[in-house]
Amino acid sequence: MLELTAQHTQDLLQDRDKKTILIVDDEGVIRDLCKRVLNDYHIVEAGDGQEAYEIFLRGGIDVILTDVMMPRMDGIELLKKLKEREPTMVVIIMTGFADKDLILKALKADADDFITKPLNLLQLKSAISKALVKKALKEEIANLRNLDRFKTVFLSLVSHKFRTPITSISLFLQNLASGVIDPSDDGAKEHIKLIYNEACYLGNLVTDLLTFSSVMDSGAGLHLEPCTLNLLLPRLLQEAQVVSDRSGVTVHITQDTVPELMLDRDKVSFAVRQVINNAIKFSKETGVVCVTLRNLENQCEITVQDNGIGIPTEQLPKLFEKFYQVDAEHTGQVRGFGLGLFYVREFIRMHGGTVSIESEENVGTRVVITLPSKASQSP
């Protein structure tokens, strides 16, 4: 029985590694011939361009092999729509015509290769192999470009966020050194408190920056270890209260007893801390933040709820985007990098969990994090 299970698992893994080829031709004979030759791949068939495009939109297609002359939507029109939607998609054109205009149109639409009819079976297999290599290279280049663009924006944002507090601290120290400010003066004491807050803010920025940089540069996975949420949550809540320095905000925690889980402590701590910090930050002067830990079937649920200023409905879909920040007071000076919630969702998803946010302006916000209790256990 164990041997059968192991073999079944191996078969599933091999099956998952198979690439999927979409064959598009209005002639069933041609589709069948291609299917027989390409028996090392998953094959999906379509009888015209419109059907092929609908299949493509469902996802999971690696290479598209398409005829040109077809009803409803021809191969050139299909090629254009595919490239508009997914520039890295690799499309091979099959044609029985040596029409230079047709080939030129296909090249302009970014066709990746051509195969002439009648089909040369060896050429067909070779074209698919080359197409898969080309697709991998395209995706790698696209990822590098996205990473480069992301780092450029990130570095620009970092310099902007650090400039204001550093300038404030620098000016204060210059005035202090030159004797313009008397340290014993009551006004100076207020300035010192403000500068201290700026220094604390810089420290928090550096902590977040190190976390974000580590994730971006290493792409590190999860470092699982035994973790007790019943001990972790009260500590995170206490830390958030100290850092926020908002004495008027009351915090409550209610916990079910949750079994010890195998979690990446740093990533889960970052995610929960970020949500709690936001709840306190956006609370009213005498607000209430409630943290609840529930032990549900197959998962635990962490809820952080506040009765603060809330978030406009139209902004909710954007909250998990990189660099997006809610400017609740419409000042144009929002602190932080706008990466917190992006990585909250990223880290929780890495554990197989979910994050959801409900909010209403002037009523409050409710964030729910779920973590699987069985799937996250060590084997």
mmCIF file with all atom_site columns, C-alpha atoms in Angstrom, residues 35 39 59 108 153 155 167 183 190 213 216-217 261 287 302 324 330 355 369 374-375:
data_model
loop_
_atom_site.group_PDB
_atom_site.id
_atom_site.type_symbol
_atom_site.label_atom_id
_atom_site.label_alt_id
_atom_site.label_comp_id
_atom_site.label_asym_id
_atom_site.label_entity_id
_atom_site.label_seq_id
_atom_site.pdbx_PDB_ins_code
_atom_site.Cartn_x
_atom_site.Cartn_y
_atom_site.Cartn_z
_atom_site.occupancy
_atom_site.B_iso_or_equiv
_atom_site.pdbx_formal_charge
_atom_site.auth_seq_id
_atom_site.auth_comp_id
_atom_site.auth_asym_id
_atom_site.auth_atom_id
_atom_site.pdbx_PDB_model_num
ATOM 1  C CA . LYS A 1 35  ? -1.314  15.799 -30.332 1.00 0.00 ? 35  LYS A CA 1
ATOM 2  C CA . ASN A 1 39  ? 2.690   13.250 -26.430 1.00 0.00 ? 39  ASN A CA 1
ATOM 3  C CA . GLY A 1 59  ? -4.558  30.323 -17.469 1.00 0.00 ? 59  GLY A CA 1
ATOM 4  C CA . LYS A 1 108 ? 4.906   42.748 -36.515 1.00 0.00 ? 108 LYS A CA 1
ATOM 5  C CA . VAL A 1 153 ? 11.064  53.124 -7.008  1.00 0.00 ? 153 VAL A CA 1
ATOM 6  C CA . LEU A 1 155 ? 15.242  53.508 -3.335  1.00 0.00 ? 155 LEU A CA 1
ATOM 7  C CA . THR A 1 167 ? 16.650  67.144 8.293   1.00 0.00 ? 167 THR A CA 1
ATOM 8  C CA . PRO A 1 183 ? 18.289  73.070 26.641  1.00 0.00 ? 183 PRO A CA 1
ATOM 9  C CA . GLU A 1 190 ? 9.191   70.157 23.717  1.00 0.00 ? 190 GLU A CA 1
ATOM 10 C CA . SER A 1 213 ? 15.427  44.248 1.843   1.00 0.00 ? 213 SER A CA 1
ATOM 11 C CA . MET A 1 216 ? 13.549  41.311 -1.889  1.00 0.00 ? 216 MET A CA 1
ATOM 12 C CA . ASP A 1 217 ? 17.182  40.254 -2.148  1.00 0.00 ? 217 ASP A CA 1
ATOM 13 C CA . LEU A 1 261 ? 2.101   25.619 15.260  1.00 0.00 ? 261 LEU A CA 1
ATOM 14 C CA . GLY A 1 287 ? -10.115 54.597 20.525  1.00 0.00 ? 287 GLY A CA 1
ATOM 15 C CA . ILE A 1 302 ? -6.522  36.342 14.367  1.00 0.00 ? 302 ILE A CA 1
ATOM 16 C CA . TYR A 1 324 ? 0.035   52.222 -1.725  1.00 0.00 ? 324 TYR A CA 1
ATOM 17 C CA . HIS A 1 330 ? -5.265  64.224 3.239   1.00 0.00 ? 330 HIS A CA 1
ATOM 18 C CA . VAL A 1 355 ? -5.854  38.076 4.988   1.00 0.00 ? 355 VAL A CA 1
ATOM 19 C CA . ILE A 1 369 ? -5.784  36.653 9.408   1.00 0.00 ? 369 ILE A CA 1
ATOM 20 C CA . LYS A 1 374 ? -2.958  21.180 10.267  1.00 0.00 ? 374 LYS A CA 1
ATOM 21 C CA . ALA A 1 375 ? -1.184  22.156 7.050   1.00 0.00 ? 375 ALA A CA 1
#
